[in-house]
Short mmCIF file of C-alpha atoms in Angstrom, two decimals:
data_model
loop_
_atom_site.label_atom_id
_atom_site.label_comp_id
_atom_site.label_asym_id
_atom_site.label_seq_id
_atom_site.Cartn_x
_atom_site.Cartn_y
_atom_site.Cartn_z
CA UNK H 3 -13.70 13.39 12.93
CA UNK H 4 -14.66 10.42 11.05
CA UNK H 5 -16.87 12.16 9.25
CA UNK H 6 -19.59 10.00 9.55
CA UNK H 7 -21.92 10.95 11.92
CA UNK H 8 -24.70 9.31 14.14
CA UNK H 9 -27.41 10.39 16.11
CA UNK H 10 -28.60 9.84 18.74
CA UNK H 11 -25.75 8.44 20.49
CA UNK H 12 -28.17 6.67 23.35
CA UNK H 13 -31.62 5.47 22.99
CA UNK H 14 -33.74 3.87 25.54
CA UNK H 15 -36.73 2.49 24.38
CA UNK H 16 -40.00 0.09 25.17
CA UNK H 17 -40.51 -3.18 23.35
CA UNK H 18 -43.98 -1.40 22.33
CA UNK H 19 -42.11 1.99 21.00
CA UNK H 20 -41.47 3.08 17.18
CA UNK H 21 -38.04 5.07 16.85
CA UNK H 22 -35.39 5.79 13.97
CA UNK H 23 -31.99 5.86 14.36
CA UNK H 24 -29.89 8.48 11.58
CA UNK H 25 -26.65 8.08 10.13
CA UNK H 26 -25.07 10.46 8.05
CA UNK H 27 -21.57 10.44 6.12
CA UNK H 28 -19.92 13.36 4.31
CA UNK H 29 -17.42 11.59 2.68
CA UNK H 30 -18.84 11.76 -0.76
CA UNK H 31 -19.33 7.82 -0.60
CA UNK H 32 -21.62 5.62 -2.67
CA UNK H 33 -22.28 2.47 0.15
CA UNK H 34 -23.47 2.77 3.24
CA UNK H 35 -23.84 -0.08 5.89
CA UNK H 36 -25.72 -1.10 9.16
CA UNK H 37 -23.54 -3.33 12.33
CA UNK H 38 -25.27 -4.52 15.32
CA UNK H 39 -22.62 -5.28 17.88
CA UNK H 40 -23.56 -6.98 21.11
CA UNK H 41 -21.78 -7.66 24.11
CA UNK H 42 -19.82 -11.11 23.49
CA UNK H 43 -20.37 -10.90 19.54
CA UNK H 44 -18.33 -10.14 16.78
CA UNK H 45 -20.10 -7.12 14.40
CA UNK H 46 -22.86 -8.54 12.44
CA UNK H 47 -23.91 -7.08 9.22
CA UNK H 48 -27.19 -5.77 8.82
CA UNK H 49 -27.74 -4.10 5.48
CA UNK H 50 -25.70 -2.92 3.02
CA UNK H 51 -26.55 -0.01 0.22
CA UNK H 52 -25.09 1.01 -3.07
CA UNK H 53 -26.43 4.17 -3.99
CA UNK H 54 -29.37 4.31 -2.35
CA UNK H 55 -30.45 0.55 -3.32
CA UNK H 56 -30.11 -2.33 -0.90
CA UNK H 57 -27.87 -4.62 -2.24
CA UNK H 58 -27.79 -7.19 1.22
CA UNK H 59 -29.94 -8.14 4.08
CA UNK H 60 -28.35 -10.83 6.38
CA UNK H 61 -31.63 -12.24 7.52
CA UNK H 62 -32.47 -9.63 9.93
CA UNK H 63 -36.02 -9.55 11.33
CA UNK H 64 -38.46 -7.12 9.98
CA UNK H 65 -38.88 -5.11 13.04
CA UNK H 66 -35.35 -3.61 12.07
CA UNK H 67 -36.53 -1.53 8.63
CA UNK H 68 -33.37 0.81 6.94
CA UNK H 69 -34.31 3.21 4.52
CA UNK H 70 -31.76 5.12 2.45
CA UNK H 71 -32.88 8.01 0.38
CA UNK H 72 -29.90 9.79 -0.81
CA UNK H 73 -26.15 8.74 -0.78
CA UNK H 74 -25.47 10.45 2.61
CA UNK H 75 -28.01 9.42 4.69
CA UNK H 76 -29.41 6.26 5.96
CA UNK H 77 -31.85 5.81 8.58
CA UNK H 78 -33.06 2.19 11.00
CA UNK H 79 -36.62 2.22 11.77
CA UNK H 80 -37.03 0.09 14.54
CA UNK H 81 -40.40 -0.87 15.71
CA UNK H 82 -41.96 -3.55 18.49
CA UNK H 83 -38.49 -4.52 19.38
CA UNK H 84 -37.11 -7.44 22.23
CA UNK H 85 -35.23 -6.73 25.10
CA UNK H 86 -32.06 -9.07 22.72
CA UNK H 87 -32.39 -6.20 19.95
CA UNK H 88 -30.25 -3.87 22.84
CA UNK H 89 -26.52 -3.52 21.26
CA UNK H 90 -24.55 -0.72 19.28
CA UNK H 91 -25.41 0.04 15.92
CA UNK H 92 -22.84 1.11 13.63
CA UNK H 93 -23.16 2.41 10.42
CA UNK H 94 -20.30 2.70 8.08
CA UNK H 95 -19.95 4.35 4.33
CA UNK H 96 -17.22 3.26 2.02
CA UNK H 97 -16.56 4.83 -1.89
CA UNK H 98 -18.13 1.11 -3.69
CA UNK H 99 -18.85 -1.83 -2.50
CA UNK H 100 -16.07 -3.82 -4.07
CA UNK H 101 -13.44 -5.54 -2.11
CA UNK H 102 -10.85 -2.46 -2.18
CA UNK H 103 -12.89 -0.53 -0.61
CA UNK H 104 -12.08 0.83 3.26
CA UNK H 105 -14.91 1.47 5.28
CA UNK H 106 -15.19 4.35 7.53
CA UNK H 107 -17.40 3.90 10.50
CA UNK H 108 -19.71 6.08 12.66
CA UNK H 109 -19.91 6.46 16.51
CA UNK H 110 -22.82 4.21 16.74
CA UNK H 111 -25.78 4.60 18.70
CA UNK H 112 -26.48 2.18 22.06
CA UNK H 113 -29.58 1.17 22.41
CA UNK H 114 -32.04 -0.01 25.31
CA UNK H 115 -34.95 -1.91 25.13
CA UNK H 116 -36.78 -2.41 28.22
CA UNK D 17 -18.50 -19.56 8.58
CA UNK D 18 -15.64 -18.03 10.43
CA UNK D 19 -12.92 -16.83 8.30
CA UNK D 20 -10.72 -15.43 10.96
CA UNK D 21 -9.67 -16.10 14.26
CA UNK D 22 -7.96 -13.90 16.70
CA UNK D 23 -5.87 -14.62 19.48
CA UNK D 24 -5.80 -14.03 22.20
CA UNK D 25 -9.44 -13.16 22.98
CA UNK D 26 -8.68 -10.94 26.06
CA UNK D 27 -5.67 -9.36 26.92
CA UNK D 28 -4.76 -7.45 30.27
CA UNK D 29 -1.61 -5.94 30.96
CA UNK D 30 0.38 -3.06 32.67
CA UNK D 31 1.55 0.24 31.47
CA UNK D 32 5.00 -0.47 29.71
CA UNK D 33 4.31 -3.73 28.77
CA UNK D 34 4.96 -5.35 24.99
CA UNK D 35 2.36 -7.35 23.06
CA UNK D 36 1.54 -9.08 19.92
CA UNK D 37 -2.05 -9.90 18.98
CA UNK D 38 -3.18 -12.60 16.17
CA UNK D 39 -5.12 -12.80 12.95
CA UNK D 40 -5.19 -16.19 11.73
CA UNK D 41 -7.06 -17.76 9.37
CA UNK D 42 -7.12 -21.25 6.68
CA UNK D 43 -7.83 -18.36 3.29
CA UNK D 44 -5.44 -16.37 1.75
CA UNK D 45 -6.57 -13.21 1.66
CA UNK D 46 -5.82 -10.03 -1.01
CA UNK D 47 -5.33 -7.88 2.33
CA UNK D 48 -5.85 -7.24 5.58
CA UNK D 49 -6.74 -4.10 7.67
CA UNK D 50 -6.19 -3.26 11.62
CA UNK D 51 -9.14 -1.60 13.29
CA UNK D 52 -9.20 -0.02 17.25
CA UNK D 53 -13.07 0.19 18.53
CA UNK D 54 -12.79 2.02 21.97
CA UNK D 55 -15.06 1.84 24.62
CA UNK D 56 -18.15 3.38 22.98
CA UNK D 57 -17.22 4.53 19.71
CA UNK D 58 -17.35 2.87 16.48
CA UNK D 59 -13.96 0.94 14.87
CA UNK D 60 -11.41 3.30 13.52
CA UNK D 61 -8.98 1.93 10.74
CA UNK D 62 -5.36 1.97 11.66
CA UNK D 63 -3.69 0.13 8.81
CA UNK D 64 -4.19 -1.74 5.56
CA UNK D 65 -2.01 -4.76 4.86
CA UNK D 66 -1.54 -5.96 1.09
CA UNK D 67 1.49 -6.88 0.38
CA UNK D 68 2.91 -10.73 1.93
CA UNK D 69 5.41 -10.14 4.26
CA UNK D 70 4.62 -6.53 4.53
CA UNK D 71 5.58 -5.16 7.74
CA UNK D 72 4.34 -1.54 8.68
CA UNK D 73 4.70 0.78 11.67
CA UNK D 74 2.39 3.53 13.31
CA UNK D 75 4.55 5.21 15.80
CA UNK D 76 4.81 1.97 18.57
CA UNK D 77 2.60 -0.67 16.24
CA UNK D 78 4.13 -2.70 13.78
CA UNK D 79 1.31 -4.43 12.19
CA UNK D 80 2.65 -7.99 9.83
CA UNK D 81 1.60 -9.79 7.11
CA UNK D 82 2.08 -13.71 7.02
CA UNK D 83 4.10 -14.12 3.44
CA UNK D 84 1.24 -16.56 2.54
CA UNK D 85 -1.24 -13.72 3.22
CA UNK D 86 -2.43 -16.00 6.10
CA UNK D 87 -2.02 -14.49 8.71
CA UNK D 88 -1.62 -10.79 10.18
CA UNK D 89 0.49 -9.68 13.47
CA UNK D 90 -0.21 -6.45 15.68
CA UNK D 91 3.16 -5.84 18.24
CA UNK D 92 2.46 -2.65 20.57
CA UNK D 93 5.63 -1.47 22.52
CA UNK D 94 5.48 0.50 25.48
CA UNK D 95 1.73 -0.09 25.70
CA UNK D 96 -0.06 2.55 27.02
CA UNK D 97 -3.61 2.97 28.61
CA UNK D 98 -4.69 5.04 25.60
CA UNK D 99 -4.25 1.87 23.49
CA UNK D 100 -6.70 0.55 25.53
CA UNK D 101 -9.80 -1.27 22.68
CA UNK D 102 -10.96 -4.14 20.99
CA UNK D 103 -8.46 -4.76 18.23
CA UNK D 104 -10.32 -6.13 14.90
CA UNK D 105 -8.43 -7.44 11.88
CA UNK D 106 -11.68 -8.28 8.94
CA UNK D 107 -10.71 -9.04 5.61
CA UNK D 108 -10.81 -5.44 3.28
CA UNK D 109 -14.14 -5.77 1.46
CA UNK D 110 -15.30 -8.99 3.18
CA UNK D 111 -17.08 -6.89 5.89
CA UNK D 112 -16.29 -9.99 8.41
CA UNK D 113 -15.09 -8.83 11.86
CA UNK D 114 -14.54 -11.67 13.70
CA UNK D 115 -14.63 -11.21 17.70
CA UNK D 116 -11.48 -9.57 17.88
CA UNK D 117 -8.84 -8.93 20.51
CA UNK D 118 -10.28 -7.22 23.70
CA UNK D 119 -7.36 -5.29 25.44
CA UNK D 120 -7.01 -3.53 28.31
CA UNK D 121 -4.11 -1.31 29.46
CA UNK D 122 -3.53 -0.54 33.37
CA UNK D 123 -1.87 2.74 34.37
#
């Protein structure tokens, strides 16, 4: 138990569909971070929170919108995605967002866009 | 800009088999950590590195430091299929994963 927790785990979904993906940590951390790993690709990061603000966004298109609204929980709205957009996302939670800080990842969910 | 580079890329062996997987990089960094991703699941952390020259052991990993805080080592003896995963070695706090080390494990 990692203690940060994803659902779903799978997700198939049209280019024309709207769907959120949920992360959860119980770890009592303040950041909290979205990976998109695709086959061939080292993890990219996505966004990155600090209590509940969003302190980085790596040029990620706006179909992809995260929304955190308490320290536990983050969510990825994903909306009118491309067939490219199908990978694993990870989130992850660490205590701060200063370089001592170990992050803890989730499962990650792996998505399909057909 | 890539700050690491691990070697080898791929890795296949055989039950029983010894290995050592690379982190190298041109920086000196404060530490290092060791993740395992399995098939499926997300990275798990195995070890932090901070000290140069550090050299610690999980049961048959010895994960090194490079005294100049270069470089980072992973040795596995014995391999086994259960250490079957992609083998990452980012930067603590950098959140840079690089592609890792993809290895496989044959009964």
């Amino acid at each position: 138990e990692t203690g940060v927790t994803q659902t779903p785990r799978h997700l198939v979904m049209g280019m024309t569909n709207k769907k959120s993906l949920k992360c959860e940590q119980h770890l009592g951390h303040n950041a909290m971070y979205w990976y998109k790993q695709s086959a061939k690709k080292p993890l990219e990061l996505m966004f990155v929170y600090s209590l509940e603000e969003r302190v980085e966004n790596n040029s990620v298109p706006s179909r992809f919108s995260p929304e955190c609204p308490n320290s536990s929980h983050l969510f990825l709205h994903l909306h009118t995605l491309q067939p490219e957009d199908s990978a694993l996302y990870l989130c992850a939670s660490s205590p701060g967002t200063g370089a001592e800080n170990e992050q803890f990842f989730g499962p990650g969910t792996r998505l399909t866009v057909l | 800009t890539q700050l690491l580079e691990q070697s080898p890329q791929f890795l296949s062996i055989q039950e029983g088999e010894n290995l050592t997987v690379y982190c190298n990089s041109s920086s000196v960094f404060s530490s290092l950590q060791w993740y395992r991703q399995e098939p499926g699941e997300g990275p798990v952390l195995l070890v932090t590195v901070v000290t140069g020259g550090e050299v610690k052991k999980l049961k048959r990993l010895t994960f090194q430091f490079g005294d100049a805080r270069k470089d980072s080592s992973l040795h596995i003896t014995a391999a086994q299929p259960g250490d079957t995963g992609l083998y990452l070695c980012p930067p603590l706090g950098r959140l840079y994963f690089g592609r890792g080390t993809q290895l496989t494990v044959w009964p």
